[in-house]
Amino acid sequence: MSAVPAAQAKQPQGGGGAEVAQAQTLTWTADNDITRYKTAPTTAVAGETTIVFENSAATGNTTSMPHTLTFDTSNPDYNNDVNVNLMATPNDVNGGRWEVTVDLTPGTYRFFCAIPGHGQMQGELVVTEDGGGGEDTTPPEVTATVEGQQNEAGDYVGSATVELTATDEGSGVDSIEYALDGGEFAPYEAPVVLNTVGEHTVAYRATDVAGNVSDDQSTTVNVVEPSGDDTTPPEVTATVDGEQNAEGDYVTMATVTLEATDAESGVAGIEYAVNGGEFTPYTEPVMVHSVGDHTVSYRATDNAGNSSEAGSTSFTVVEDGGEDPGDPPPADCPESDDRPLVVLGDTVTQVPNRTDPEGCTVNEVIEDERAWSSNGSFLSHVDEVTDVLVFQGVIDRGNKAEILEAAEVSGVGAPGNREGYERIFDGTAQSLDRWGHVGGGAFNLNEDGSITSSTEVEGMGMLWFPEAQYGDFVLRLKWRDDTSGGTANSGVFVGFPRVHNHPEESRPEWVAIKYGHEVQISDNRGGDQYKTGSIYGFDLVNRGESMPTPKGVWNDYEIRVVDGHYTITRNGLLINEFDNTPGQLFSPPRADDPGTDGRQHETGYIGLQTHGTSDVITFRDIRIKEL
């Protein structure tokens, strides 16, 4: 994904011209947090509405983090008659503030941030007719939840936290109020922390959009001092989770969860340290991605000031597969092609692409991607290798005959088809040095000859190949989703002009986004509507059509461009076709996107996207052939 578009957005209007007064204005704001909107409305009335989305320095965004305000139009459980998809960053042309006018109808809208990794930024907007009057006469339901360390008598040691929630199936919740220890009611905006010793009463109530008010309710909490006789430190336990191989090593990552208990004064905090580093507060499970041996140390302190002795847990993280050093090295095959069927050139057979005793597939030993002086020399080679494959029992005589017939009609080695594929990334540092990186993020070279997007370098960026521009071509590569949480979002850019000193776009990584085409990589079940194989912003492929695979599985990707016609193949299966004709607009609309009119280039560069530290993607075996 090339950053989600700012859809249907307009810049704030200046003076001049009569404007129709808006029935209401709803404002969403965002900051550096990727888990929630800073502010978001929950209720509205039906009718014409100005929706404002601001993600700027004024709202607390100090890192140029992009966010979107996107209304869900695909979930039948919500209203889907309004298309809102505003993207804002502090450095955009509008300073991070965008607005759009829509016509809201009664019901519930779901909104979310469509930037991958920001999926927790979501909520619901309940819209009622005429302010929610009419038939709604039922008040909201309110509940109180108390959390904290309790002693045997049920008292809360040191402090307690009271969280209030309300629901309303009619017009929707308008507000929650609370009163502490008989005081006046005040708006509830955050959990109430009780940290003074004594008995406390928290009263609460809620009001819905229709004006119905719930009965006052209350909960009583007794806070006691930590026992002065507590000399026992907390007990801390560590649990390590993750996929393990036969040797017990963790494949690609391990997650360490810490828990502490203290029966007397209660736990005040937990700390941890990784591989001998400094202790830091523990707030969430620790994810360890780097390959090698690791030790996580931990300790806890209780409210009486007792600290536990440091404990530790040790484990090993290995690359995918977790091969033992004593195992034989991976097969040294002439090519890399594990598509399910045997393919010669563009000719697909029905012969399974099995693996020979050396660990190479039939496609790999056929070598249809190398240069051949004639179709006859290619046929002779195929005849020889298939004889060997028959002898090894990999294929039978019928398979051999089908492969030979396909080799003849494939045209491999015939005039005009004698040049093979150029391997522009072969897994070596020397081939990676031929590429350049622009924007945020980074790619790291792995020992197995692949490259993986960084989990440490923040931002969105692109690795691009500056040595050549391509017109008609076939690009082949392999990619793997290595994201530890959800699913990765990335893409392959093609057909874009040189990224530096562009007259219309100063950000090099955005030159590819706005003036080239992104062939999407995303197997996410939700989030962005454009899935793997989509031409981002122009030609939609849904998840079912994209032929998704489990995470951690290598995917063969082929992108063929001939006279502006794009053909996208995944694991040997056609998943999309697209014609790059002029006059097509980016959808949902993006304020400064030139559409396909700005993408009519005879030749262009290619690139690979890194979307951020939470979207971990791995590439290998990148090769291209001009047509």
XYZ file of C-alpha atoms in Angstrom:
627
model
C 0.000 0.000 0.000
C 1.395 3.382 -0.961
C -0.149 5.285 1.931
C -3.901 5.497 2.022
C -5.382 8.327 -0.056
C -6.999 11.487 1.181
C -10.362 10.842 -0.377
C -12.981 13.366 -1.358
C -11.030 15.963 0.595
C -11.016 19.676 -0.011
C -8.979 22.515 1.332
C -10.757 24.925 3.705
C -12.442 27.646 1.724
C -11.580 31.277 2.118
C -13.978 34.135 1.750
C -16.194 34.850 -1.193
C -19.336 33.209 -2.441
C -22.457 32.285 -0.581
C -22.298 28.976 1.216
C -25.101 26.876 2.598
C -24.884 26.689 6.380
C -23.891 23.247 7.540
C -26.277 21.401 9.826
C -23.324 20.157 11.864
C -19.565 19.768 11.846
C -17.876 16.626 13.187
C -14.151 16.700 13.913
C -11.675 13.846 14.334
C -8.062 14.469 15.390
C -4.939 12.298 15.575
C -1.425 12.547 16.972
C 1.601 10.212 17.257
C -0.469 7.349 18.686
C -1.354 4.490 16.307
C -3.822 2.817 18.700
C -6.578 5.446 18.876
C -7.819 8.743 17.487
C -6.990 11.611 19.827
C -10.605 12.792 19.597
C -13.553 11.287 17.762
C -17.295 11.963 17.873
C -19.606 9.079 18.714
C -23.020 10.550 17.896
C -24.533 12.813 15.254
C -27.848 13.747 13.689
C -28.875 12.807 10.176
C -28.388 15.308 7.383
C -25.725 17.355 5.661
C -22.513 17.251 7.685
C -19.023 18.682 7.382
C -16.478 16.085 8.439
C -13.102 17.454 9.491
C -10.001 15.316 9.996
C -6.898 16.972 11.442
C -3.576 15.201 11.975
C -1.153 18.058 12.474
C 1.419 19.535 14.797
C -1.415 21.411 16.459
C -3.124 18.134 17.373
C 0.090 16.587 18.715
C 1.654 14.882 15.674
C 5.391 15.553 16.002
C 6.694 12.661 13.852
C 4.949 13.268 10.495
C 3.033 10.034 11.082
C 0.299 9.607 8.414
C -3.224 8.641 9.496
C -6.516 8.276 7.690
C -10.146 8.724 8.624
C -11.885 6.010 6.625
C -15.547 5.026 6.741
C -16.199 1.303 6.309
C -18.327 0.770 3.198
C -17.998 -3.005 2.881
C -19.409 -4.296 6.188
C -23.159 -4.973 5.918
C -23.550 -4.477 9.672
C -22.955 -0.740 9.243
C -24.214 2.099 7.056
C -22.218 2.052 3.831
C -23.717 4.976 1.930
C -20.958 7.498 2.693
C -17.481 7.265 1.179
C -14.985 9.061 3.423
C -11.274 8.316 3.173
C -9.217 11.319 4.271
C -5.458 11.028 4.676
C -3.577 13.728 6.556
C 0.018 14.353 7.582
C 1.477 17.486 9.189
C 3.600 18.126 6.090
C 0.950 17.725 3.405
C -0.254 20.583 1.236
C -3.011 21.404 3.696
C -1.004 21.236 6.900
C -2.750 18.062 8.041
C -6.333 19.410 8.059
C -8.872 18.095 5.536
C -12.619 18.214 5.303
C -15.444 16.800 3.232
C -19.194 17.368 3.139
C -21.457 14.302 3.284
C -25.081 13.425 3.905
C -25.386 11.169 6.960
C -28.387 8.874 7.332
C -29.781 7.297 10.532
C -27.882 4.227 11.680
C -24.309 3.389 12.675
C -21.129 4.084 10.704
C -17.823 2.366 11.432
C -14.665 4.460 10.993
C -11.006 3.374 11.141
C -7.455 4.269 10.114
C -6.529 2.350 6.964
C -2.754 2.669 7.450
C -1.483 -0.887 8.084
C -0.557 -1.414 11.720
C -2.997 1.300 12.837
C -6.009 -1.006 12.942
C -6.773 -0.243 16.584
C -7.710 3.278 15.533
C -11.403 2.650 15.009
C -14.818 3.466 16.384
C -18.507 3.872 15.657
C -20.609 6.917 14.869
C -24.309 6.601 15.763
C -26.560 8.834 13.660
C -30.138 9.543 14.704
C -33.031 11.386 13.100
C -33.614 14.864 14.576
C -31.243 14.400 17.480
C -32.440 10.978 18.498
C -35.902 11.904 19.741
C -38.923 9.997 18.627
C -39.313 6.467 19.886
C -36.217 6.181 22.086
C -37.367 6.310 25.716
C -34.904 3.794 27.169
C -31.900 5.180 29.085
C -28.380 3.820 28.644
C -26.943 0.974 30.683
C -23.811 1.799 32.693
C -21.309 -0.571 34.276
C -18.335 0.011 36.553
C -15.194 -2.146 36.644
C -12.682 -1.892 39.502
C -9.093 -3.058 39.057
C -6.135 -3.199 41.416
C -4.220 -5.426 43.820
C -6.491 -6.839 46.544
C -5.655 -8.391 49.896
C -7.405 -11.366 51.459
C -10.191 -9.134 52.830
C -10.970 -7.762 49.373
C -9.542 -4.298 50.080
C -7.435 -2.612 47.408
C -3.810 -2.212 48.412
C -2.328 1.195 47.645
C -4.754 2.211 44.886
C -7.702 1.162 42.748
C -8.882 2.184 39.270
C -12.581 2.509 38.367
C -13.484 2.306 34.676
C -17.002 3.228 33.465
C -18.641 2.037 30.246
C -22.111 2.662 28.833
C -24.195 1.213 26.016
C -27.417 2.356 24.356
C -29.147 0.434 21.576
C -31.464 3.317 20.694
C -30.086 6.748 19.925
C -26.617 6.009 21.283
C -24.644 7.171 24.329
C -24.099 10.912 24.538
C -22.141 11.192 27.786
C -21.131 9.548 31.076
C -20.817 11.393 34.362
C -19.398 10.446 37.758
C -19.272 11.840 41.275
C -16.630 10.950 43.861
C -17.459 10.618 47.545
C -20.716 12.605 47.382
C -19.334 15.455 45.302
C -20.915 16.988 42.207
C -21.205 15.019 38.975
C -18.508 15.724 36.385
C -17.918 14.434 32.827
C -16.200 11.034 32.752
C -13.232 11.156 30.375
C -10.755 8.621 31.787
C -10.635 5.870 34.444
C -10.879 7.229 37.982
C -7.782 6.484 40.088
C -8.342 6.177 43.862
C -4.988 6.360 45.636
C -5.838 7.787 49.050
C -6.414 5.426 51.970
C -10.044 5.043 53.020
C -13.463 4.088 51.739
C -14.561 5.737 48.508
C -17.877 5.829 46.677
C -18.021 6.454 42.936
C -21.503 7.328 41.656
C -22.183 7.280 37.916
C -24.868 7.772 35.286
C -25.159 8.174 31.505
C -27.276 10.158 29.064
C -28.202 9.106 25.517
C -28.627 11.296 22.431
C -32.396 11.314 22.940
C -31.945 12.850 26.387
C -32.752 9.787 28.484
C -30.729 9.630 31.727
C -29.970 6.405 33.555
C -30.607 6.051 37.285
C -27.692 6.954 39.522
C -25.621 3.920 40.477
C -22.560 3.592 42.657
C -19.704 1.319 43.641
C -17.787 1.408 46.918
C -14.047 0.773 47.121
C -11.861 0.529 50.214
C -8.204 1.446 49.754
C -5.723 0.385 52.454
C -2.073 1.128 53.020
C 0.486 -1.510 52.127
C 1.359 -3.550 55.194
C 4.365 -2.220 57.012
C 5.251 -5.789 57.920
C 5.606 -6.822 54.264
C 9.183 -7.954 53.774
C 8.456 -10.531 51.092
C 9.305 -9.552 47.492
C 6.948 -10.318 44.612
C 7.121 -13.533 42.620
C 7.744 -13.163 38.904
C 7.216 -15.741 36.164
C 8.191 -15.618 32.485
C 6.482 -17.431 29.621
C 8.068 -17.698 26.170
C 5.731 -18.293 23.223
C 6.218 -18.722 19.496
C 6.589 -21.280 16.733
C 9.303 -23.801 17.593
C 11.236 -26.241 15.463
C 12.175 -29.790 16.419
C 15.183 -28.538 18.406
C 13.030 -26.203 20.493
C 14.348 -23.029 18.866
C 11.880 -20.249 18.047
C 11.335 -19.661 14.351
C 11.705 -15.977 13.291
C 10.610 -14.568 16.685
C 9.781 -15.266 20.337
C 7.396 -13.436 22.668
C 8.169 -13.170 26.386
C 5.259 -12.505 28.766
C 5.980 -11.541 32.381
C 3.594 -11.814 35.321
C 4.132 -10.878 38.996
C 2.100 -11.506 42.126
C 2.383 -10.185 45.676
C -0.047 -11.360 48.342
C 0.691 -8.588 50.841
C 1.272 -5.022 49.617
C 0.695 -5.718 45.913
C 2.869 -5.374 42.830
C 4.111 -1.866 42.063
C 5.900 -2.638 38.805
C 7.856 -5.101 36.671
C 11.115 -4.431 34.823
C 13.006 -6.393 32.180
C 16.330 -6.323 30.340
C 17.328 -8.013 27.077
C 20.782 -9.527 26.641
C 22.391 -7.685 29.546
C 21.005 -4.258 28.710
C 19.475 -1.793 31.133
C 16.271 -2.648 32.965
C 13.193 -0.879 31.599
C 9.547 -0.876 32.749
C 7.527 -3.824 31.472
C 4.195 -2.732 29.952
C 3.492 -5.374 27.304
C 4.914 -8.701 26.050
C 8.470 -8.445 24.740
C 8.928 -9.563 21.135
C 12.423 -10.674 20.104
C 12.996 -10.912 16.340
C 16.755 -11.026 15.813
C 18.368 -14.372 15.067
C 20.634 -15.760 17.794
C 20.776 -16.644 21.492
C 18.902 -14.319 23.841
C 18.412 -13.870 27.576
C 15.589 -11.805 29.046
C 16.092 -10.852 32.703
C 13.256 -9.623 34.899
C 12.403 -8.424 38.390
C 9.464 -6.836 40.232
C 8.891 -4.408 43.108
C 5.923 -4.348 45.495
C 4.198 -1.398 47.130
C 6.238 -1.915 50.305
C 9.457 -1.370 48.330
C 10.587 -5.012 48.246
C 12.336 -6.026 45.020
C 12.669 -9.567 43.793
C 15.986 -11.001 42.739
C 16.470 -10.879 38.983
C 15.345 -13.999 37.206
C 15.984 -14.827 33.573
C 14.876 -16.980 30.676
C 17.047 -17.926 27.715
C 16.095 -19.068 24.221
C 17.281 -19.121 20.614
C 15.664 -17.476 17.590
C 16.454 -18.985 14.194
C 15.629 -18.181 10.588
C 12.569 -19.769 9.034
C 13.180 -23.511 9.098
C 15.687 -23.426 11.943
C 18.210 -25.681 10.214
C 20.807 -27.313 12.375
C 24.391 -26.325 11.474
C 25.073 -29.993 10.836
C 22.352 -30.298 8.230
C 23.383 -30.324 4.582
C 23.399 -26.894 2.900
C 20.372 -25.907 0.820
C 20.267 -27.104 -2.753
C 22.293 -25.076 -5.233
C 19.738 -24.896 -8.030
C 20.302 -23.070 -11.328
C 17.065 -21.127 -10.921
C 14.433 -20.428 -8.278
C 10.930 -21.535 -9.218
C 8.635 -23.538 -6.945
C 5.323 -22.726 -8.607
C 2.896 -25.653 -8.320
C 3.004 -26.604 -12.012
C 5.782 -26.953 -14.566
C 5.935 -23.807 -16.715
C 8.154 -23.295 -19.754
C 8.305 -19.657 -20.793
C 4.646 -18.684 -20.775
C 3.375 -22.185 -21.461
C 1.776 -23.846 -18.453
C 1.639 -27.636 -18.293
C -0.421 -29.830 -15.987
C 2.694 -31.571 -14.689
C 3.288 -31.072 -10.942
C 6.472 -29.144 -10.206
C 8.010 -31.831 -8.003
C 11.416 -31.753 -6.309
C 14.306 -33.976 -7.404
C 16.656 -35.815 -4.998
C 19.030 -32.831 -4.993
C 16.305 -30.523 -3.720
C 15.638 -28.669 -6.988
C 12.242 -28.439 -8.681
C 11.513 -29.477 -12.259
C 11.159 -25.813 -13.252
C 14.528 -25.009 -11.737
C 16.466 -27.682 -13.620
C 14.699 -26.902 -16.926
C 16.225 -23.385 -16.820
C 13.799 -21.605 -19.105
C 14.904 -18.226 -17.683
C 18.482 -18.366 -18.955
C 19.632 -17.245 -22.410
C 19.477 -19.846 -25.187
C 21.005 -19.596 -28.663
C 18.061 -21.379 -30.283
C 14.870 -23.201 -29.481
C 16.589 -26.388 -30.632
C 19.342 -26.091 -28.034
C 16.698 -25.499 -25.364
C 14.760 -28.582 -26.540
C 17.901 -30.710 -26.364
C 18.550 -29.536 -22.820
C 14.963 -30.238 -21.755
C 15.127 -33.703 -23.315
C 18.275 -34.504 -21.330
C 17.080 -33.244 -17.946
C 13.667 -34.894 -18.262
C 15.382 -38.220 -19.009
C 17.175 -37.848 -15.703
C 13.948 -36.870 -13.939
C 12.200 -39.962 -15.326
C 15.089 -42.151 -14.152
C 14.860 -40.573 -10.666
C 11.118 -41.198 -10.555
C 10.297 -37.491 -10.273
C 8.150 -37.589 -13.447
C 6.898 -40.350 -15.727
C 7.116 -40.784 -19.535
C 3.770 -39.079 -20.059
C 4.944 -36.059 -18.055
C 8.147 -35.964 -20.133
C 6.180 -35.910 -23.393
C 3.955 -33.059 -22.133
C 6.996 -31.056 -21.010
C 8.772 -31.532 -24.365
C 5.663 -30.409 -26.257
C 5.442 -27.309 -24.056
C 9.145 -26.583 -24.567
C 8.670 -26.583 -28.334
C 5.676 -24.235 -28.371
C 7.128 -21.986 -25.635
C 9.463 -20.310 -28.119
C 12.277 -20.188 -25.568
C 15.485 -19.648 -27.573
C 13.638 -18.729 -30.772
C 14.501 -15.463 -32.571
C 13.356 -12.543 -30.442
C 13.258 -14.735 -27.349
C 16.876 -15.625 -26.816
C 17.726 -13.239 -24.004
C 17.245 -14.611 -20.553
C 16.306 -12.917 -17.296
C 18.715 -10.517 -15.626
C 19.107 -11.282 -11.921
C 19.080 -7.776 -10.449
C 19.128 -9.145 -6.905
C 20.710 -12.562 -6.408
C 21.154 -12.544 -2.640
C 24.662 -11.133 -2.536
C 25.767 -7.875 -0.969
C 27.197 -6.849 -4.337
C 23.820 -7.122 -6.061
C 22.090 -5.269 -3.212
C 24.622 -2.450 -3.587
C 23.194 -1.836 -7.073
C 19.939 -0.666 -5.458
C 19.198 2.611 -3.719
C 16.906 3.420 -0.780
C 14.747 6.532 -0.443
C 12.362 7.658 2.290
C 11.997 5.980 5.666
C 12.524 2.377 6.684
C 15.266 0.052 5.461
C 15.937 -3.432 4.115
C 18.478 -5.768 5.705
C 20.379 -8.526 3.920
C 19.923 -11.990 5.438
C 22.340 -14.918 5.417
C 20.025 -16.938 3.162
C 20.239 -14.340 0.387
C 16.928 -12.606 1.091
C 16.212 -9.056 2.265
C 13.768 -8.178 5.051
C 12.260 -4.807 5.907
C 13.570 -3.343 9.142
C 11.713 -3.649 12.435
C 13.793 -0.805 13.879
C 14.034 1.967 11.260
C 10.747 3.864 11.282
C 8.876 5.270 8.303
C 7.705 4.380 4.828
C 10.235 4.130 2.042
C 11.328 2.264 -1.040
C 14.263 0.250 -2.326
C 14.589 1.006 -6.054
C 16.782 -0.161 -8.934
C 18.311 2.966 -10.531
C 20.418 1.276 -13.214
C 17.723 0.806 -15.867
C 14.242 1.803 -16.971
C 11.965 -0.790 -18.505
C 9.172 -0.546 -21.064
C 7.662 -3.944 -21.818
C 9.005 -6.510 -19.381
C 8.410 -9.510 -17.149
C 9.450 -9.092 -13.506
C 9.676 -12.152 -11.268
C 10.465 -12.315 -7.569
C 9.553 -14.076 -4.349
C 8.059 -12.462 -1.258
C 7.120 -13.690 2.200
C 4.964 -12.124 4.908
C 7.054 -12.165 8.111
C 4.914 -9.848 10.228
C 4.659 -11.087 13.812
C 1.218 -9.668 14.589
C -1.253 -9.102 11.761
C -0.336 -9.282 8.100
C 2.243 -7.359 6.115
C 1.471 -4.533 3.730
C 3.922 -3.807 0.953
C 4.030 -3.537 -2.792
C 6.098 -3.668 -5.958
C 6.346 -0.343 -7.799
C 6.782 -0.270 -11.579
C 6.789 2.310 -14.339
C 7.798 5.388 -12.325
C 10.208 8.145 -13.389
C 13.505 8.997 -11.727
C 12.777 9.741 -8.087
C 15.209 12.600 -7.480
C 14.533 16.228 -8.464
C 11.037 15.519 -9.739
C 9.350 18.824 -10.714
C 6.021 17.973 -9.007
C 7.060 15.879 -6.002
C 9.995 16.590 -3.679
C 9.696 13.316 -1.711
C 11.511 10.631 -3.712
C 9.469 7.704 -2.352
C 6.252 9.505 -3.317
C 7.360 9.851 -6.929
C 6.832 6.105 -7.284
C 3.522 6.282 -5.403
C 2.042 9.104 -7.497
C 3.660 8.607 -10.901
C 4.081 4.828 -11.068
C 1.850 1.854 -10.331
C 1.975 -0.162 -7.124
C 1.186 -3.846 -7.436
C -0.163 -4.465 -3.963
C 0.967 -7.075 -1.427
C -1.567 -7.488 1.397
C -3.399 -10.622 2.535
C -5.117 -8.786 5.393
C -8.682 -9.935 6.072
C -9.766 -6.391 6.918
C -8.336 -2.933 6.580
C -7.515 -1.636 3.129
C -9.788 -2.882 0.369
C -6.905 -3.362 -2.087
C -5.456 -6.863 -1.645
C -2.535 -8.724 -3.205
C -2.434 -8.299 -6.982
C -4.403 -5.049 -7.009
C -3.102 -2.112 -9.007
C -3.350 0.200 -6.041
C -5.949 2.920 -6.421
C -7.121 1.758 -9.840
C -7.903 -1.942 -10.106
C -9.294 -3.818 -7.120
C -8.583 -7.466 -6.282
C -10.449 -8.762 -3.244
C -8.937 -11.219 -0.793
C -10.572 -14.295 -2.285
C -9.356 -13.417 -5.773
C -5.825 -12.760 -4.491
C -5.253 -16.445 -3.596
C -3.894 -15.729 -0.071
C -1.340 -18.008 1.573
C -0.381 -18.406 5.254
C 2.246 -16.099 6.688
C 5.800 -17.399 6.465
C 5.187 -19.004 3.052
C 7.160 -17.912 0.002
C 5.066 -16.569 -2.879
C 6.149 -16.443 -6.531
C 5.107 -13.088 -8.007
C 5.161 -12.275 -11.703
C 4.348 -8.844 -13.125
C 4.126 -8.648 -16.918
C 3.664 -5.331 -18.708
C 3.116 -5.241 -22.486
C 1.799 -2.102 -24.244
C 0.310 -0.859 -20.973
C -1.461 -4.153 -20.242
C -0.582 -5.519 -16.814
C -0.815 -9.227 -15.978
C -0.268 -10.271 -12.365
C 0.418 -13.918 -11.505
C 0.784 -15.377 -8.020
C 2.190 -18.861 -7.540
C 1.476 -19.647 -11.177
C -2.161 -18.455 -11.049
C -3.474 -15.380 -12.827
C -5.015 -13.029 -10.231
C -5.378 -9.734 -12.111
C -5.193 -7.909 -15.435
C -5.227 -4.149 -15.906
C -4.941 -1.681 -18.791
C -3.070 1.523 -18.008
C -5.191 3.714 -20.257
C -5.476 7.492 -19.703
C -8.414 9.093 -17.936
C -8.668 6.787 -14.896
C -8.867 8.463 -11.494
C -7.336 7.225 -8.261
C -10.056 5.699 -6.064
C -10.949 6.650 -3.402
C -9.863 10.111 -4.621
C -6.541 11.483 -3.423
C -6.213 15.252 -3.504
C -3.021 15.566 -5.556
C -2.985 12.273 -7.447
C -2.655 12.712 -11.240
C -4.558 9.506 -12.064
C -3.410 7.365 -14.961
C -2.794 10.538 -16.993
C 0.294 11.040 -14.835
C 1.389 7.447 -15.329
C 1.716 7.298 -19.109
C 5.459 6.663 -19.337
C 7.118 4.670 -22.105
C 9.668 3.356 -19.624
C 10.079 3.413 -15.867
C 11.968 2.125 -12.857
C 11.029 -0.632 -10.421
C 11.036 -0.602 -6.601
C 10.041 -2.474 -3.440
C 8.110 -0.815 -0.635
C 8.771 -0.916 3.090
C 5.679 0.342 4.836
C 6.884 0.548 8.438
C 8.378 -1.440 11.277
C 5.141 -3.361 11.908
C 4.831 -4.540 8.276
C 7.664 -7.049 7.945
C 8.153 -8.276 4.376
C 10.961 -10.380 2.871
C 12.012 -10.505 -0.811
C 14.459 -12.657 -2.773
C 15.341 -13.882 -6.295
C 14.485 -10.687 -8.178
C 14.943 -10.972 -11.926
C 13.613 -9.143 -14.956
C 13.411 -9.696 -18.693
C 12.779 -7.020 -21.288
C 10.236 -7.963 -23.965
